Amino acid sequence: MHHTTENQQRERVRIHVHDTADDASRALAREIAALIRDRAAAGRPAVLGLATGSTPVRLYRELIRMHREEGLGFGNVVTFNLDEYYGLPRTHAESYWRFMHEQLFDHIDIPPAAIHIPDGTVPRATVFDWCRDYERRIREAGGIDLQILGIGRTGHIGFNEPGSGPDSRTRLVTLDSMTRRDAARDFLGEAGVPRHAITMGVGSILDARRIVLLAWGGAKARVIAEAAEKPPSETLPASFLQQHPDTLFLIDRPAASELTRVKLPWLVGPVGWTPALSRRAVAWLSRHVQKPVLKLLDDDYTEHGMADLLTEQGPAYMLNIRIFNELQHTITGWPGGKPGADDTHRPERAAPHPKRVLVLSPEPSDATHGMGGTLRRLVEQGHQVTIACQTSGNLGVPDDEAATLADFMIELDDAGLRETGPGSGAALARMIKQQLDTKAAFDGDPPALRRFKGVLRREEERAAARACGVPRDRACFLDLPFYEQGRYRQFRTTAADVDALTSLLRKLEPHQIFATGDADDPSSVPALCFDVLRQALARTRDDAWRRDCRVWLYRGPAHDWDIAGIDMAVPMSPMELSAKIHSIRHHKSQRGQQTDETWRQAGHHDQAVARAYDEFGLANYEAIEPFRRWSE
Ligand code: F6R
């Protein structure tokens, strides 16, 4: 057991929680730099075990910065990478070989001979020997001093999927279907994701002298809590790290959110009962004992670690009513405020009416998905609604969708249905077709093709917005440069992004801003878009319009929000729910994408919120779109 304080008593491994992924990455970079320098001073190599994926990208950026600005040399560094997709040549855009060179090796002075990455092109018959040889080379290098790991949502480390034991060694493995789904975006659909990989085994990883596992974002929170708090088991290979004498989980706040000490702190020690925490505890208790809030008894509280809550704020009867009222007041059919009504207990203020409302969508479709029903209400209730898509979303359009559209335009031309001339649409379509035919799969698209795909998503978004009542000229598209110039996992926002949003804010001077504040994955498009918004808000802090502007967060796809964290709940009738789903279906190019599954379930999450309100003993609606109030 590694717990150092009472509230960490459930944790079977050492965990450091940092405010942000950047802070944590900088701390690890400093540790690595110290290791490299110590070894260099002693005339010895530093042997690092490295990982790919989005998680270590910040760490590699910081190491590159230290190389450039602080003279950190990598001449004595030897590296071994954990894994590689089987069947991908080095040159493939998604190969880990290419990833490592683009993200790190090309920017530092490591000797090429010191780099070791599993070879995805070894013929099947010799894979076994190749893997044994990889282990031999690790031993000959003196073993791994520091092994860096990410973690998959299946609990995999390297590509050791559930079922991998603590004695497993470097080998060829089959990827889990959840892992392939998570990689689908990189390969433009699950069908393109390789089925096999070569990976170091759990046993090979446990041989390292020190192990640091990194995890960022809420999407990893559950697997982190299980790996840290449940006994080691093959169903969750990362849990075997508990058996290693020097392992650290280095994580950010959202990734820590499912740890008992964070999620249910009253179960592991005394807590200071703030209003927010009491609300969370009562909501949890009601769910846990499966009773509506007004039926919770004193015994229910005392039996579940909440005796002091009762002492401070009880008896149960009083506490129950107070929390019941708080949650009741989150429900409103007037997301822009109800004109002329007493708004003391309403989530949104009555005046001014109508309001100027800005709805930000990180990519086209996010806003209709997260708040399509509310959008329609805002329009119907007379507010002046503008939808702004922050990025074009062109990276999410598969080639065959673009080809279909280009073919359609050429057909129109061939059928004589369109006046053509130089520079006509058909000429453009022919150029697009040619680019599609000549590009290698998974290679980046040429600019014209990206524009073309971006326009496709624009039109889908306009159709979806129109279905929610927002006219064509009220949908605008920022095409933020960080997205246009980047690719997944490698986006980097700059001042130009903040400039673009700032000028939109200043032009519209909104009374309400709706955005997704998605903490799920800090390298995702929604997270970066939110970061751009935060910076734009910081810049406009002293503008006069800001005194009368509220920021609301809507839920990103595939999230379930705890009812205790909801500040505004906008109910939908069965009719309104089906209208919302209808509007989402306008995003046709997204069929067959990673998001497709979440879309097929469009509405289920809204229904789940409604169910939670019902089970809590509040109203029973068909569906509810939830919002959180955000302030700096
Ligand atoms: C990468 C690797 C994987 C990833 C894991 C998390 O070399 O071995 O275990 O660390 O899949 O991936 P990201 O960081 O993309 O969330």
mmCIF file of C-alpha atoms in Angstrom, residues 291-423:
data_model
loop_
_atom_site.group_PDB
_atom_site.id
_atom_site.type_symbol
_atom_site.label_atom_id
_atom_site.label_comp_id
_atom_site.label_asym_id
_atom_site.label_seq_id
_atom_site.Cartn_x
_atom_site.Cartn_y
_atom_site.Cartn_z
ATOM 1 C CA LYS A 291 -34.687 6.494 -3.169
ATOM 2 C CA PRO A 292 -36.036 9.848 -4.261
ATOM 3 C CA VAL A 293 -34.439 12.634 -2.267
ATOM 4 C CA LEU A 294 -37.507 13.447 -0.168
ATOM 5 C CA LYS A 295 -37.552 9.882 1.178
ATOM 6 C CA LEU A 296 -33.945 9.806 2.429
ATOM 7 C CA LEU A 297 -33.749 9.036 6.160
ATOM 8 C CA ASP A 298 -31.258 10.072 8.805
ATOM 9 C CA ASP A 299 -30.026 6.471 8.847
ATOM 10 C CA ASP A 300 -29.316 6.588 5.118
ATOM 11 C CA TYR A 301 -27.001 9.510 5.762
ATOM 12 C CA THR A 302 -25.242 8.113 8.804
ATOM 13 C CA GLU A 303 -24.706 4.722 7.198
ATOM 14 C CA HIS A 304 -22.909 6.301 4.256
ATOM 15 C CA GLY A 305 -20.255 8.488 5.832
ATOM 16 C CA MET A 306 -22.434 11.616 6.069
ATOM 17 C CA ALA A 307 -23.086 11.842 9.785
ATOM 18 C CA ASP A 308 -21.388 15.252 10.066
ATOM 19 C CA LEU A 309 -23.408 16.532 7.151
ATOM 20 C CA LEU A 310 -26.522 15.789 9.184
ATOM 21 C CA THR A 311 -25.044 17.388 12.280
ATOM 22 C CA GLU A 312 -24.210 20.529 10.316
ATOM 23 C CA GLN A 313 -27.203 20.798 8.013
ATOM 24 C CA GLY A 314 -29.742 18.203 9.128
ATOM 25 C CA PRO A 315 -32.018 16.680 10.073
ATOM 26 C CA ALA A 316 -32.535 14.676 6.884
ATOM 27 C CA TYR A 317 -35.960 16.189 6.335
ATOM 28 C CA MET A 318 -34.566 19.753 6.158
ATOM 29 C CA LEU A 319 -31.556 18.812 4.089
ATOM 30 C CA ASN A 320 -33.696 16.804 1.661
ATOM 31 C CA ILE A 321 -36.048 19.697 1.032
ATOM 32 C CA ARG A 322 -33.249 22.165 0.549
ATOM 33 C CA ILE A 323 -31.483 20.048 -2.084
ATOM 34 C CA PHE A 324 -34.806 19.177 -3.712
ATOM 35 C CA ASN A 325 -35.553 22.881 -4.163
ATOM 36 C CA GLU A 326 -32.088 23.639 -5.486
ATOM 37 C CA LEU A 327 -32.410 21.019 -8.186
ATOM 38 C CA GLN A 328 -36.016 21.880 -8.936
ATOM 39 C CA HIS A 329 -34.908 25.414 -9.703
ATOM 40 C CA THR A 330 -32.486 24.231 -12.378
ATOM 41 C CA ILE A 331 -35.401 23.189 -14.605
ATOM 42 C CA THR A 332 -36.585 25.796 -17.069
ATOM 43 C CA GLY A 333 -38.270 25.914 -20.426
ATOM 44 C CA TRP A 334 -36.827 29.434 -20.851
ATOM 45 C CA PRO A 335 -33.115 29.000 -21.505
ATOM 46 C CA GLY A 336 -32.814 32.682 -22.453
ATOM 47 C CA GLY A 337 -34.753 33.800 -19.364
ATOM 48 C CA LYS A 338 -38.511 34.314 -19.022
ATOM 49 C CA PRO A 339 -39.443 37.911 -19.876
ATOM 50 C CA GLY A 340 -41.372 39.703 -17.184
ATOM 51 C CA ALA A 341 -41.117 36.833 -14.701
ATOM 52 C CA ASP A 342 -39.605 36.867 -11.223
ATOM 53 C CA ASP A 343 -36.189 35.386 -11.876
ATOM 54 C CA THR A 344 -34.921 35.081 -8.290
ATOM 55 C CA HIS A 345 -34.872 31.289 -8.506
ATOM 56 C CA ARG A 346 -34.459 30.888 -12.256
ATOM 57 C CA PRO A 347 -31.163 29.831 -13.797
ATOM 58 C CA GLU A 348 -31.203 32.686 -16.326
ATOM 59 C CA ARG A 349 -32.174 36.355 -15.821
ATOM 60 C CA ALA A 350 -35.357 37.744 -17.388
ATOM 61 C CA ALA A 351 -33.883 40.934 -18.813
ATOM 62 C CA PRO A 352 -32.852 41.945 -21.335
ATOM 63 C CA HIS A 353 -35.283 40.371 -23.719
ATOM 64 C CA PRO A 354 -34.615 39.400 -26.436
ATOM 65 C CA LYS A 355 -30.983 38.486 -25.869
ATOM 66 C CA ARG A 356 -28.126 38.287 -28.307
ATOM 67 C CA VAL A 357 -27.048 34.644 -28.050
ATOM 68 C CA LEU A 358 -23.832 33.173 -29.403
ATOM 69 C CA VAL A 359 -23.674 29.383 -29.699
ATOM 70 C CA LEU A 360 -20.155 28.089 -30.276
ATOM 71 C CA SER A 361 -19.699 24.735 -31.942
ATOM 72 C CA PRO A 362 -16.119 23.374 -31.872
ATOM 73 C CA GLU A 363 -16.765 21.420 -35.066
ATOM 74 C CA PRO A 364 -19.962 21.595 -37.102
ATOM 75 C CA SER A 365 -22.557 19.309 -35.449
ATOM 76 C CA ASP A 366 -21.333 19.658 -31.852
ATOM 77 C CA ALA A 367 -23.853 22.382 -31.000
ATOM 78 C CA THR A 368 -26.901 20.704 -32.521
ATOM 79 C CA HIS A 369 -25.883 17.531 -30.789
ATOM 80 C CA GLY A 370 -25.358 19.110 -27.402
ATOM 81 C CA MET A 371 -28.186 21.639 -27.406
ATOM 82 C CA GLY A 372 -30.356 21.248 -30.522
ATOM 83 C CA GLY A 373 -33.538 21.381 -28.453
ATOM 84 C CA THR A 374 -32.471 24.464 -26.515
ATOM 85 C CA LEU A 375 -31.368 26.135 -29.725
ATOM 86 C CA ARG A 376 -34.839 25.798 -31.137
ATOM 87 C CA ARG A 377 -36.377 27.185 -27.948
ATOM 88 C CA LEU A 378 -34.083 30.182 -27.944
ATOM 89 C CA VAL A 379 -35.102 30.969 -31.520
ATOM 90 C CA GLU A 380 -38.800 30.428 -30.806
ATOM 91 C CA GLN A 381 -38.625 32.659 -27.755
ATOM 92 C CA GLY A 382 -37.444 35.524 -29.912
ATOM 93 C CA HIS A 383 -33.737 35.674 -29.145
ATOM 94 C CA GLN A 384 -31.215 36.644 -31.762
ATOM 95 C CA VAL A 385 -29.221 33.427 -32.091
ATOM 96 C CA THR A 386 -25.920 33.115 -33.972
ATOM 97 C CA ILE A 387 -24.187 29.758 -34.379
ATOM 98 C CA ALA A 388 -20.441 30.002 -34.896
ATOM 99 C CA CYS A 389 -18.466 26.903 -35.859
ATOM 100 C CA GLN A 390 -14.968 27.370 -34.554
ATOM 101 C CA THR A 391 -13.314 24.888 -36.893
ATOM 102 C CA SER A 392 -14.190 23.681 -40.359
ATOM 103 C CA GLY A 393 -14.270 20.018 -39.368
ATOM 104 C CA ASN A 394 -12.779 19.058 -42.725
ATOM 105 C CA LEU A 395 -10.513 16.428 -41.156
ATOM 106 C CA GLY A 396 -13.613 14.464 -40.248
ATOM 107 C CA VAL A 397 -14.798 14.017 -43.831
ATOM 108 C CA PRO A 398 -13.884 10.677 -45.401
ATOM 109 C CA ASP A 399 -12.614 10.664 -48.978
ATOM 110 C CA ASP A 400 -15.573 8.730 -50.334
ATOM 111 C CA GLU A 401 -17.969 11.429 -49.109
ATOM 112 C CA ALA A 402 -15.924 14.071 -50.917
ATOM 113 C CA ALA A 403 -15.755 11.852 -54.013
ATOM 114 C CA THR A 404 -19.534 11.440 -54.063
ATOM 115 C CA LEU A 405 -20.038 15.166 -53.927
ATOM 116 C CA ALA A 406 -17.438 15.829 -56.632
ATOM 117 C CA ASP A 407 -19.023 13.146 -58.826
ATOM 118 C CA PHE A 408 -22.381 14.779 -58.306
ATOM 119 C CA MET A 409 -21.055 18.116 -59.491
ATOM 120 C CA ILE A 410 -19.439 16.531 -62.554
ATOM 121 C CA GLU A 411 -22.682 14.695 -63.328
ATOM 122 C CA LEU A 412 -24.615 17.940 -63.173
ATOM 123 C CA ASP A 413 -22.204 19.335 -65.681
ATOM 124 C CA ASP A 414 -22.361 16.281 -67.977
ATOM 125 C CA ALA A 415 -26.136 16.340 -67.850
ATOM 126 C CA GLY A 416 -26.018 19.906 -69.072
ATOM 127 C CA LEU A 417 -27.773 21.074 -65.953
ATOM 128 C CA ARG A 418 -25.261 23.730 -65.185
ATOM 129 C CA GLU A 419 -23.758 26.574 -67.114
ATOM 130 C CA THR A 420 -20.079 25.909 -67.225
ATOM 131 C CA GLY A 421 -17.194 28.124 -67.963
ATOM 132 C CA PRO A 422 -13.607 28.489 -66.911
ATOM 133 C CA GLY A 423 -13.356 28.154 -63.165
#
